[in-house]
Coordinates of N, CA and C in Angstrom, one line a residue:
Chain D
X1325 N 0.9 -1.2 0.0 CA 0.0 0.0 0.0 C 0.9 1.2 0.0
X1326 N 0.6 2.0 -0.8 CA 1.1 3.4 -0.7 C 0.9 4.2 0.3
X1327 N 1.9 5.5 0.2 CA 2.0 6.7 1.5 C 0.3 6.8 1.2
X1328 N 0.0 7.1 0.4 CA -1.4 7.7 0.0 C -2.2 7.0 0.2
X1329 N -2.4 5.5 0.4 CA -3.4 4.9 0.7 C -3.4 5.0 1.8
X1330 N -2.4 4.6 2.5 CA -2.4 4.6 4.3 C -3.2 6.0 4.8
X1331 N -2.6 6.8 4.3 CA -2.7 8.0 4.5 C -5.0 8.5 4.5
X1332 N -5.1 7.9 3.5 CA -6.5 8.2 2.8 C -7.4 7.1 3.6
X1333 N -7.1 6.0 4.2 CA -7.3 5.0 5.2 C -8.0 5.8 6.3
X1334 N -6.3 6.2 6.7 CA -7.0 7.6 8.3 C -8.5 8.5 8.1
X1335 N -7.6 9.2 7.3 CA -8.8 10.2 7.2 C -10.4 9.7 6.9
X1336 N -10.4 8.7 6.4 CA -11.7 7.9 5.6 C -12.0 7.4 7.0
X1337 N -11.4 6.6 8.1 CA -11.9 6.3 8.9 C -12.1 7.1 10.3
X1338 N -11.8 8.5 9.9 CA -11.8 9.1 11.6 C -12.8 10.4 11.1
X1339 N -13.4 10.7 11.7 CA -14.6 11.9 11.3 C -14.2 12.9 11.9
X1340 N -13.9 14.0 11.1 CA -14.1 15.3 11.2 C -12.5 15.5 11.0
X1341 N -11.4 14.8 10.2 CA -10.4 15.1 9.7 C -10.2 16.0 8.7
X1342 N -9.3 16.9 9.1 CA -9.1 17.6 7.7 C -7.9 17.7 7.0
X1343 N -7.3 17.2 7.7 CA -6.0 16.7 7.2 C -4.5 15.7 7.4
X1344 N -4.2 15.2 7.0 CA -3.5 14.0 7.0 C -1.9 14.1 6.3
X1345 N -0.7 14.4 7.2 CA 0.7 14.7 6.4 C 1.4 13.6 7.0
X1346 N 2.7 13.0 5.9 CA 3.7 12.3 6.6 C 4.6 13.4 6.4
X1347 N 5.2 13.9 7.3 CA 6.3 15.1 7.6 C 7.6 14.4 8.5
X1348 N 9.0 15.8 7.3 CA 10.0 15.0 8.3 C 10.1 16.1 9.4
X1349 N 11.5 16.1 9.6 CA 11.4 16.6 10.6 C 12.1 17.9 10.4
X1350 N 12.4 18.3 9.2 CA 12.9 19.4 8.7 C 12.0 20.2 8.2
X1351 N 10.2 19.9 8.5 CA 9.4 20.4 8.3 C 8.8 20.7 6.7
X1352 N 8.9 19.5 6.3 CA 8.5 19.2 4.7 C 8.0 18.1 5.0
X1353 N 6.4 17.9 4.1 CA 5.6 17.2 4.1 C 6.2 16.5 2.8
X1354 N 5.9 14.9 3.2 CA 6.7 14.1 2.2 C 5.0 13.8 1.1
X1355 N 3.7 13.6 1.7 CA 2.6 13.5 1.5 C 1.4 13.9 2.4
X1356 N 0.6 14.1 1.8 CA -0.5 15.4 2.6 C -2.2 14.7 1.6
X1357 N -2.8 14.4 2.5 CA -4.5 14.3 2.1 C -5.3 14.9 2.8
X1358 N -6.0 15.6 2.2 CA -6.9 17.2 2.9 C -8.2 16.4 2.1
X1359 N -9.1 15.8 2.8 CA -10.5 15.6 2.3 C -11.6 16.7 2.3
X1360 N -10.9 18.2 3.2 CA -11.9 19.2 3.1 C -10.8 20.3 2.9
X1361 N -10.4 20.7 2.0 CA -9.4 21.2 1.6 C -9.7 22.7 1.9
X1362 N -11.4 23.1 1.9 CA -11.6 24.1 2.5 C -11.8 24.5 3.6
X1363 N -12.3 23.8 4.2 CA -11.5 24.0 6.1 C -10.2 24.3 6.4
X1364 N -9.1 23.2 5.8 CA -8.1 23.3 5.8 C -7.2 24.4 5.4
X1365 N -7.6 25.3 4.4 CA -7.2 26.8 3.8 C -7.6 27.1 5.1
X1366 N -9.2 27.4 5.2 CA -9.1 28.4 6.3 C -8.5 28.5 7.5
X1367 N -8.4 27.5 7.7 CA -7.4 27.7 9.2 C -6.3 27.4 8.8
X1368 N -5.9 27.8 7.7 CA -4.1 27.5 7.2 C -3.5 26.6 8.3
X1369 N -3.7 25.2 7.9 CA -3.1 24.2 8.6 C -2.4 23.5 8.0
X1370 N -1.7 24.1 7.0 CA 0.2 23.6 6.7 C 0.9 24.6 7.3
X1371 N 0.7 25.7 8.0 CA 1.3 26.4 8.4 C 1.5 26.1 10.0
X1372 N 0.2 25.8 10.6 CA 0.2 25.3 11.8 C 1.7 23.7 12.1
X1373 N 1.1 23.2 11.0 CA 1.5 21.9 11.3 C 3.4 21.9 11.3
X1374 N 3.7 23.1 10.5 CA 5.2 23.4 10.1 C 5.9 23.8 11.7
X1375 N 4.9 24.9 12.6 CA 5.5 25.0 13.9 C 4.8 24.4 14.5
X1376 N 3.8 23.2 14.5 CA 4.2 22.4 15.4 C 5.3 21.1 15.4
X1377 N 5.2 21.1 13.8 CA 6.6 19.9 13.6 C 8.0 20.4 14.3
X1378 N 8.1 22.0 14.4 CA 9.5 22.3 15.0 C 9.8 22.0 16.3
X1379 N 8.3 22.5 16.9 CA 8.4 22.1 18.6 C 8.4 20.7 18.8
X1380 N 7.8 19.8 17.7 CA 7.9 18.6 18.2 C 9.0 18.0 18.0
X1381 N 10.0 18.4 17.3 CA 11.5 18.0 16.5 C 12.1 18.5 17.8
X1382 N 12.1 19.6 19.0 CA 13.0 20.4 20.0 C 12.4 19.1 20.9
X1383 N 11.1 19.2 21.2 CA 10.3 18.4 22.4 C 11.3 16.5 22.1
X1384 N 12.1 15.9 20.9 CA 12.0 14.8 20.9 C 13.2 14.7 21.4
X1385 N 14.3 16.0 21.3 CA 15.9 15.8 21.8 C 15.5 16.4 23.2
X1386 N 14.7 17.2 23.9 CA 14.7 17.4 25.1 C 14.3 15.8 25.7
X1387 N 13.2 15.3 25.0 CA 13.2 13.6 25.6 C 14.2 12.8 25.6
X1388 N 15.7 13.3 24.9 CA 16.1 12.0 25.1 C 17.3 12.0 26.4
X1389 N 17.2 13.0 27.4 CA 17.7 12.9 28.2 C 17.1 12.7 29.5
X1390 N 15.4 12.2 29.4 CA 14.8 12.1 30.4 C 14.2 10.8 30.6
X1391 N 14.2 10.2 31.6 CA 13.7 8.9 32.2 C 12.4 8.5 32.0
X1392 N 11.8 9.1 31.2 CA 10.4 8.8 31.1 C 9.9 8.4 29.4
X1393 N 11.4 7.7 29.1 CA 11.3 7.4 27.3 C 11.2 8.1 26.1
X1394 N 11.2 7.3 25.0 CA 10.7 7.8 23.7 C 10.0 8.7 23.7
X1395 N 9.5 9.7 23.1 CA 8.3 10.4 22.7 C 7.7 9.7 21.6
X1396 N 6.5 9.1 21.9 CA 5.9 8.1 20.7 C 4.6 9.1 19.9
X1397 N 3.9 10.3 20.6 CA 3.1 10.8 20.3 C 2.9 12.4 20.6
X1398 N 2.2 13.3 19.9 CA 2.3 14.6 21.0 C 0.8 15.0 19.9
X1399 N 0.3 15.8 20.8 CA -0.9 16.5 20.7 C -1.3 17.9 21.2
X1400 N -1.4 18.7 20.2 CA -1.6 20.1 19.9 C -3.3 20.6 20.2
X1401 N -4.1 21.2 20.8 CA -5.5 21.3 20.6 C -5.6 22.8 21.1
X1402 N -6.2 23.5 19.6 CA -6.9 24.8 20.0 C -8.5 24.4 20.2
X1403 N -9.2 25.8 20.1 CA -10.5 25.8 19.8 C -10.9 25.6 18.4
X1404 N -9.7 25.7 18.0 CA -10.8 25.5 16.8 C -10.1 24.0 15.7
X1405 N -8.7 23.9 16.1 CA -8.6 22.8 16.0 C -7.0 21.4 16.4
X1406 N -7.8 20.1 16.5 CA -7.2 19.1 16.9 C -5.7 18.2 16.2
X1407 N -4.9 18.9 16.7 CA -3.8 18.0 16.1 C -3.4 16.6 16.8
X1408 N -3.4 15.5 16.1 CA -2.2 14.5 16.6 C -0.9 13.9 15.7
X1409 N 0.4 14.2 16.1 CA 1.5 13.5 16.0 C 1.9 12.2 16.4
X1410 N 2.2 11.4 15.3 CA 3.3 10.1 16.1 C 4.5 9.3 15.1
X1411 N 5.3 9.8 16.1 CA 6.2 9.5 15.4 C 6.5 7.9 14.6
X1412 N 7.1 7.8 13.2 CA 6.9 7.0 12.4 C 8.5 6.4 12.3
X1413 N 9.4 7.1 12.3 CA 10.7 6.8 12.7 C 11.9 7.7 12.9
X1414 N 12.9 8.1 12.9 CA 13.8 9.1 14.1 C 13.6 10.0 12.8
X1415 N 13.3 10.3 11.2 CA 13.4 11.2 10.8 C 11.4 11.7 10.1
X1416 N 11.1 11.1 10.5 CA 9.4 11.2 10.2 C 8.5 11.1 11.3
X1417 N 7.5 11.6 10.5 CA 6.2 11.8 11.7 C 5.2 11.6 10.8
X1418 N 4.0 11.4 11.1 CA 2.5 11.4 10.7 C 1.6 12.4 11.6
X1419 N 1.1 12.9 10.7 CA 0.3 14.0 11.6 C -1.6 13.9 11.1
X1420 N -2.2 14.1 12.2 CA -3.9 14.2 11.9 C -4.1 15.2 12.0
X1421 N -4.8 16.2 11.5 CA -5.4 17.4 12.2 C -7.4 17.1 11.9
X1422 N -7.8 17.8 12.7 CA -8.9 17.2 13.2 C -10.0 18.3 13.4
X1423 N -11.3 18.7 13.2 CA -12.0 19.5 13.6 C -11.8 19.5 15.4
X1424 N -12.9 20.6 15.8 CA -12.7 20.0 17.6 C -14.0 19.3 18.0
X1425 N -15.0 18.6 17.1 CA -16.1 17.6 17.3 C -15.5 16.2 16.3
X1426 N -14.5 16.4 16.1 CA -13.7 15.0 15.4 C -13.5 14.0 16.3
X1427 N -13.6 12.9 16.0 CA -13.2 11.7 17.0 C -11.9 11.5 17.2
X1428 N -11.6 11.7 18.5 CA -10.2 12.3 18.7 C -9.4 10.9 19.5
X1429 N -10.4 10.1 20.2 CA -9.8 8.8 20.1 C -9.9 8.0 19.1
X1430 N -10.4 7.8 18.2 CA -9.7 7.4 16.9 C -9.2 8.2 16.0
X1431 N -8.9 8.9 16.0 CA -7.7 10.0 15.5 C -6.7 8.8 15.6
X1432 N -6.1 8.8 17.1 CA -5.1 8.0 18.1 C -4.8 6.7 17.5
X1433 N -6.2 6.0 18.0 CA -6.4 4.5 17.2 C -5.7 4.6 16.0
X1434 N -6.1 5.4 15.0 CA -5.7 5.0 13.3 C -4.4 5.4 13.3
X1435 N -3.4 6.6 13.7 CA -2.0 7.0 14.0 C -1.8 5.9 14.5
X1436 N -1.7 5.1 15.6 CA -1.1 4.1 16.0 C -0.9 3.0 15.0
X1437 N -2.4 2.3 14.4 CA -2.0 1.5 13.7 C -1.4 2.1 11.9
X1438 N -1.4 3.2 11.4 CA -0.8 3.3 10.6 C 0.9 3.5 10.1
X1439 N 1.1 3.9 11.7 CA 2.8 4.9 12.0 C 3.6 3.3 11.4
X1440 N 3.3 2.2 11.8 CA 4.2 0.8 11.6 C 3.6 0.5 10.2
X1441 N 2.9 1.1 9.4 CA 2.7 0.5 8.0 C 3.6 1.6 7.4
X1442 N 3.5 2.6 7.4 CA 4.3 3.9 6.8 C 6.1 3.7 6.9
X1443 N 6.0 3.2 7.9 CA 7.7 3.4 8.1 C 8.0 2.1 7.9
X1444 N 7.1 1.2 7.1 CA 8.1 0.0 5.7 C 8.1 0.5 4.7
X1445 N 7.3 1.6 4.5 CA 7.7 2.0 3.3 C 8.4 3.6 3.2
X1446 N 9.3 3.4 4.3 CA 9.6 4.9 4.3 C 11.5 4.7 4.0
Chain T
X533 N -13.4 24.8 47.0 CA -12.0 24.1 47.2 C -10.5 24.8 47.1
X534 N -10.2 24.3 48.3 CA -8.6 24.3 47.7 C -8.2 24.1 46.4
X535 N -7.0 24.6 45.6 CA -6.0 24.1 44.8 C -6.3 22.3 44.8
X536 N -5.8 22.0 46.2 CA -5.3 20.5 46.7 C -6.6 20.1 46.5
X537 N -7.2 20.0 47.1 CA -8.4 19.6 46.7 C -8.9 19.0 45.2
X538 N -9.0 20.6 44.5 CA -9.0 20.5 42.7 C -8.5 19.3 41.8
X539 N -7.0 19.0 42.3 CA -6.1 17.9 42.3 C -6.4 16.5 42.7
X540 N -7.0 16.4 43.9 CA -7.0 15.6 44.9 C -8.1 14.6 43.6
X541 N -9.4 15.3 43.5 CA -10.5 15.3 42.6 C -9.6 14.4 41.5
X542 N -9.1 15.0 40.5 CA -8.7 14.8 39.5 C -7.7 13.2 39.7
X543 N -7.0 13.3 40.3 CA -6.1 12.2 40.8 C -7.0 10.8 40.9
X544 N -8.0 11.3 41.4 CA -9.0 10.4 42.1 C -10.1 9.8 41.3
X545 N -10.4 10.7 40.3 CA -11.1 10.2 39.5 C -10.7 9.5 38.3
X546 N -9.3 9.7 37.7 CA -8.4 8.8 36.6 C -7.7 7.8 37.1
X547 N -8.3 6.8 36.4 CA -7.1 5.4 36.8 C -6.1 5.5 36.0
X548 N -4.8 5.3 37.2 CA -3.3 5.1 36.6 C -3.0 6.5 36.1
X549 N -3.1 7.7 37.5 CA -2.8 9.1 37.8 C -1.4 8.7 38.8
X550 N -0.6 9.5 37.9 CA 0.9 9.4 39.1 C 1.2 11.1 39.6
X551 N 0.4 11.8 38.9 CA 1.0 13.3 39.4 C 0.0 14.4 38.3
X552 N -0.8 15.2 39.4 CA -1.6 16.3 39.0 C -1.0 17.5 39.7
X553 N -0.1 18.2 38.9 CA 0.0 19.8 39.4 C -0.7 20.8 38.4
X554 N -0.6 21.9 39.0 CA -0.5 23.3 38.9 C 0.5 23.8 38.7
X555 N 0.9 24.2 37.6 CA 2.3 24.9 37.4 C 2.1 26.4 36.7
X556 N 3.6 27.1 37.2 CA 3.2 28.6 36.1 C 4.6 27.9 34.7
X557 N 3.9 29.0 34.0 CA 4.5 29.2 33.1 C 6.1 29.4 33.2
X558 N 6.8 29.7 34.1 CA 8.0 29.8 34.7 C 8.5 28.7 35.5
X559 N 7.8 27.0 34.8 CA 8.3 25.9 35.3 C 8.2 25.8 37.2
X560 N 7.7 26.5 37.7 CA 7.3 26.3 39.4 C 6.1 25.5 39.6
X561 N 6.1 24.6 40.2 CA 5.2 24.1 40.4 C 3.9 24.9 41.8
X562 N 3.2 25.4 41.1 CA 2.4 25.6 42.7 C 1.7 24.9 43.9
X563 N 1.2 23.4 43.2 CA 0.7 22.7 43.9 C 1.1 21.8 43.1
X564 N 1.1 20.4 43.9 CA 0.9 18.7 43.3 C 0.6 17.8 44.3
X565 N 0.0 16.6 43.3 CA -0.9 15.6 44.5 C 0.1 14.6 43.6
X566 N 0.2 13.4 44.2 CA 1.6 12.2 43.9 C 0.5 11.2 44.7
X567 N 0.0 10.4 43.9 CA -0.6 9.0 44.3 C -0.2 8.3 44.8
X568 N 1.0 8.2 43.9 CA 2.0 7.3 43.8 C 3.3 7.4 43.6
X569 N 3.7 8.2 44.8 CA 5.0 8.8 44.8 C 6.2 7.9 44.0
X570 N 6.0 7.0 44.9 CA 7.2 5.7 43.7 C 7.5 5.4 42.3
X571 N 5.9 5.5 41.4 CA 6.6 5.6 40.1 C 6.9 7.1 39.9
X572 N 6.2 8.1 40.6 CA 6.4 9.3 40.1 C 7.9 9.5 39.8
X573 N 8.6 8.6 41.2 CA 10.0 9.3 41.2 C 10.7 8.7 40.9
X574 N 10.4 7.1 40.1 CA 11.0 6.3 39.2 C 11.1 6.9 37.7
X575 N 10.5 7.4 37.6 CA 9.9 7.9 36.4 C 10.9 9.3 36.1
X576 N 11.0 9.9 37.4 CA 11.3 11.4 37.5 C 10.2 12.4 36.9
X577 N 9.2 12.0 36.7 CA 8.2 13.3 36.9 C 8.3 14.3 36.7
X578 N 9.1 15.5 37.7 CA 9.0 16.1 38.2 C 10.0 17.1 36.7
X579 N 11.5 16.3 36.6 CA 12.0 17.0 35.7 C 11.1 17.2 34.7
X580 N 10.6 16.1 33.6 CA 10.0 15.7 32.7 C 8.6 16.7 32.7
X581 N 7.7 17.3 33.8 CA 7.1 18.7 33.4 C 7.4 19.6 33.2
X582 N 9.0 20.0 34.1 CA 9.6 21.1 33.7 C 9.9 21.3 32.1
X583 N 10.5 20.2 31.6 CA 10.9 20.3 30.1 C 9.6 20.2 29.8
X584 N 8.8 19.7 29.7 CA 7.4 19.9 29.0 C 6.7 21.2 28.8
X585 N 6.7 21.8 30.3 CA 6.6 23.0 30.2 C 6.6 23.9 30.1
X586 N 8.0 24.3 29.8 CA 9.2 24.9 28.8 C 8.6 25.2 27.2
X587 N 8.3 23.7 26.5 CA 8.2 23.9 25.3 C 7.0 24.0 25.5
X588 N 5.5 23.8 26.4 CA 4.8 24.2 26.2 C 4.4 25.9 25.8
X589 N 5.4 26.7 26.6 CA 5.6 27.9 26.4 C 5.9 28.6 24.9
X590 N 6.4 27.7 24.5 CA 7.0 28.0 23.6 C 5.6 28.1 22.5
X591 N 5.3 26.7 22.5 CA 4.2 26.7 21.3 C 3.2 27.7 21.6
X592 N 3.1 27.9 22.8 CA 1.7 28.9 23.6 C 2.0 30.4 22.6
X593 N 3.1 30.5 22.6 CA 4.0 31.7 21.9 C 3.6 31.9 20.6
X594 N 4.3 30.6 19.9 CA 4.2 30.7 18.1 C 2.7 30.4 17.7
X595 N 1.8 29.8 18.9 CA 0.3 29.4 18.1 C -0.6 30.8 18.0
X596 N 0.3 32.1 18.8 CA -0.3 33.3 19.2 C -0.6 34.2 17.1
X597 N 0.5 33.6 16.2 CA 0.5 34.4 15.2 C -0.3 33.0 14.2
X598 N -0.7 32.5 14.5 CA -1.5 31.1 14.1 C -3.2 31.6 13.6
X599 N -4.0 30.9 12.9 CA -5.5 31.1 12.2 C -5.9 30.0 13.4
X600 N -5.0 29.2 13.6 CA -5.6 27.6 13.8 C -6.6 28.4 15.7
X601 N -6.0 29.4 16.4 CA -6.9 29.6 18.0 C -5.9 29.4 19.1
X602 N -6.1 29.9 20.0 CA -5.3 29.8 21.3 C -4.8 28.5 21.4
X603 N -3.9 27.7 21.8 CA -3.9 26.5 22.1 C -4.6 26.1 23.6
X604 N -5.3 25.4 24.0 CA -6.1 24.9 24.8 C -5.3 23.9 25.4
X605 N -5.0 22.5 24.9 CA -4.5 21.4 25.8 C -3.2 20.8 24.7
X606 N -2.1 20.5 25.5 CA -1.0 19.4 24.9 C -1.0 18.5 25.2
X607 N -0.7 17.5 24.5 CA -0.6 16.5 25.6 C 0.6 15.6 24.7
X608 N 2.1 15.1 25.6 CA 3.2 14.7 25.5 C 3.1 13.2 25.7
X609 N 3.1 12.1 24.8 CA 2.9 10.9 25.5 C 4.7 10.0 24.8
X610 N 4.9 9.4 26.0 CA 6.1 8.4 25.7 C 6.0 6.9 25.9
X611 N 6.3 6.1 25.5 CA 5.6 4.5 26.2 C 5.9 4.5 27.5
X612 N 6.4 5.2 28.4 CA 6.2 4.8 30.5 C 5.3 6.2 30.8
X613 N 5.4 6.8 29.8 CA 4.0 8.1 30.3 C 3.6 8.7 29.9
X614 N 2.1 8.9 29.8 CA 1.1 10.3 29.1 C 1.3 11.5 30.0
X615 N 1.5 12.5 29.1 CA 1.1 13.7 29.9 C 0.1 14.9 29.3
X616 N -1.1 15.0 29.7 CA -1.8 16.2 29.4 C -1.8 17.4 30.2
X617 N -1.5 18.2 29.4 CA -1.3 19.7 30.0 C -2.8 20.9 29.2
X618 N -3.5 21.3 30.4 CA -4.2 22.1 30.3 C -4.2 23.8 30.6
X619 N -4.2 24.7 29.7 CA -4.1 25.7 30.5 C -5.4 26.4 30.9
X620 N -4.6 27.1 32.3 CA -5.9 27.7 33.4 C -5.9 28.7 32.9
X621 N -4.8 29.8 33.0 CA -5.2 31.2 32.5 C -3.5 31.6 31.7
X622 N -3.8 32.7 31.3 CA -1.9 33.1 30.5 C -1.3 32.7 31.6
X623 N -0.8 32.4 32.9 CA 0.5 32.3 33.3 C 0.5 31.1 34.1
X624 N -0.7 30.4 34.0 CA -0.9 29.1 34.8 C -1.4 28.1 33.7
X625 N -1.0 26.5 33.9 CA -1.5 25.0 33.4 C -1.6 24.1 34.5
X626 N -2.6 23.3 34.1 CA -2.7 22.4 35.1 C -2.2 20.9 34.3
X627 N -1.6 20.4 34.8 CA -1.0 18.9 34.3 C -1.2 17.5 34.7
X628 N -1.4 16.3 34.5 CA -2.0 15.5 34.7 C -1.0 14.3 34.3
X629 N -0.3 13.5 34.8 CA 0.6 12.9 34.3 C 0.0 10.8 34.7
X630 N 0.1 10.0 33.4 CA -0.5 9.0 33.8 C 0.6 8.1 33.3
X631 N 0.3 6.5 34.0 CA 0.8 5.4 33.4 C 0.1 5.1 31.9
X632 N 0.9 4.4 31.1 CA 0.6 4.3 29.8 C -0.8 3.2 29.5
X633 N -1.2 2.4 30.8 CA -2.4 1.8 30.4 C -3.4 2.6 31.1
X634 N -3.5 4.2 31.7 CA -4.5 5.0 32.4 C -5.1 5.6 31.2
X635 N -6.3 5.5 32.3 CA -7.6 6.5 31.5 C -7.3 7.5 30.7
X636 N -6.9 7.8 30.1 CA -6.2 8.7 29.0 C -7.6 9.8 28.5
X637 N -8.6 9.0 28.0 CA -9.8 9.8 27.9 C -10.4 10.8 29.1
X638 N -10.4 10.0 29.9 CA -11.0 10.2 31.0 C -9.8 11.4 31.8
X639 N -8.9 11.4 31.5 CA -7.7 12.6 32.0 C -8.5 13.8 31.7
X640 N -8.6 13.8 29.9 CA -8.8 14.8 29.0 C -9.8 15.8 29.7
X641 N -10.9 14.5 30.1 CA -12.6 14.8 30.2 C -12.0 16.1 32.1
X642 N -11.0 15.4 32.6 CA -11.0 15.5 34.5 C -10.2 16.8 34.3
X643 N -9.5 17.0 33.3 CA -8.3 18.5 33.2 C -9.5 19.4 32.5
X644 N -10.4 19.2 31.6 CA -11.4 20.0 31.1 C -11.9 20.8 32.1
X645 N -12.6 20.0 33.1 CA -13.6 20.6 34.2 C -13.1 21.5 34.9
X646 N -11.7 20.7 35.4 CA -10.7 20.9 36.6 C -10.4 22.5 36.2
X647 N -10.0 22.9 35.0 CA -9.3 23.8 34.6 C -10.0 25.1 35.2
X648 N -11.3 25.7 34.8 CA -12.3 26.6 35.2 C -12.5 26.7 37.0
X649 N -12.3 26.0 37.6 CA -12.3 25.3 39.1 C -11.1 26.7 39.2
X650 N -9.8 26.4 38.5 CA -8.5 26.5 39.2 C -8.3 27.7 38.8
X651 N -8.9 28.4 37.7 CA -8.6 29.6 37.5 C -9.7 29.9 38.2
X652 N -10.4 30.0 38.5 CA -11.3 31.2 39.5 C -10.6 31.4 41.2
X653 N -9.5 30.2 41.0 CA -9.1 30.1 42.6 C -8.2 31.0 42.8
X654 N -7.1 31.3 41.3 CA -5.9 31.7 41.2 C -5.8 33.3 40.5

């Protein structure tokens, strides 16, 4: 299966997604599926997702000197809308972004099980 | 209620809570409740907010020139620990730190409530 099918998987099965990126960590989306492409303009959520890939790139070397593990996931939520991260391997991430009446436990659910199909083919 | 109290609540109602504080934005803790002091301090906790909290600042900052809305809640997860961080007002969050098989929903749902509690106290 392709980046894009995995990818198109999530979003198909989590409601109220608006967008779907595998990003590295230099903050370039390797692939990106926007099923509402106009939500997504409006709340310019490649731009969001660019500073929160940076914090989450600072937040993974501040984890690696602390006893409390890997960082396997991080989660961003305004009002108006829901991010989830997890990381896919030491130079990639998969990111959801989500309305804020989106299913935000399976948001989680589908990042979990997609992050180990993405990074065989990464 | 007390602060303690507010905490006590929260602690008490998530299964597999190891540490609910009140922190400012200046990494101090103002209050915390410890269930379970032992993994807390196996774990180190205590550092692992400060660095959390740190970059929470941070994002609180860059999500300011953002479409996406105030940031509301982070939440930092590693395989030995979730952490959700809620903020109370600009210079206060309240934090919520669990074992990796804890109520994770149910954090979300107890830092929601909790939050409004803590800023009217503070």
């Amino acid at each position: 299966m392709s980046f894009r099918a995995s990818l198109e998987e999530v979003v198909k099965s989590v409601s109220g997604s608006v967008a779907c990126s595998v990003m590295g960590f230099d903050g370039i989306a390797v692939e990106t599926v926007q099923p509402d492409a106009q939500s997504a303009a409006d709340l310019d959520v490649g731009t969001a997702l660019i500073e929160y890939g940076n914090l989450l790139s600072q937040l993974k070397q501040a984890a690696e000197g602390l006893k409390t593990g890997q960082v396997t996931e991080i989660s961003v939520n305004t009002d108006k809308l829901l991010t989830i991260m997890r990381m896919v391997n030491n130079d990639y991430y998969v990111v959801l972004a989500l309305l804020p009446d989106g299913n935000y436990g399976k948001g989680r659910y589908a990042l979990r099980l997609a992050a180990p199909k993405l990074a065989r083919e990464l």
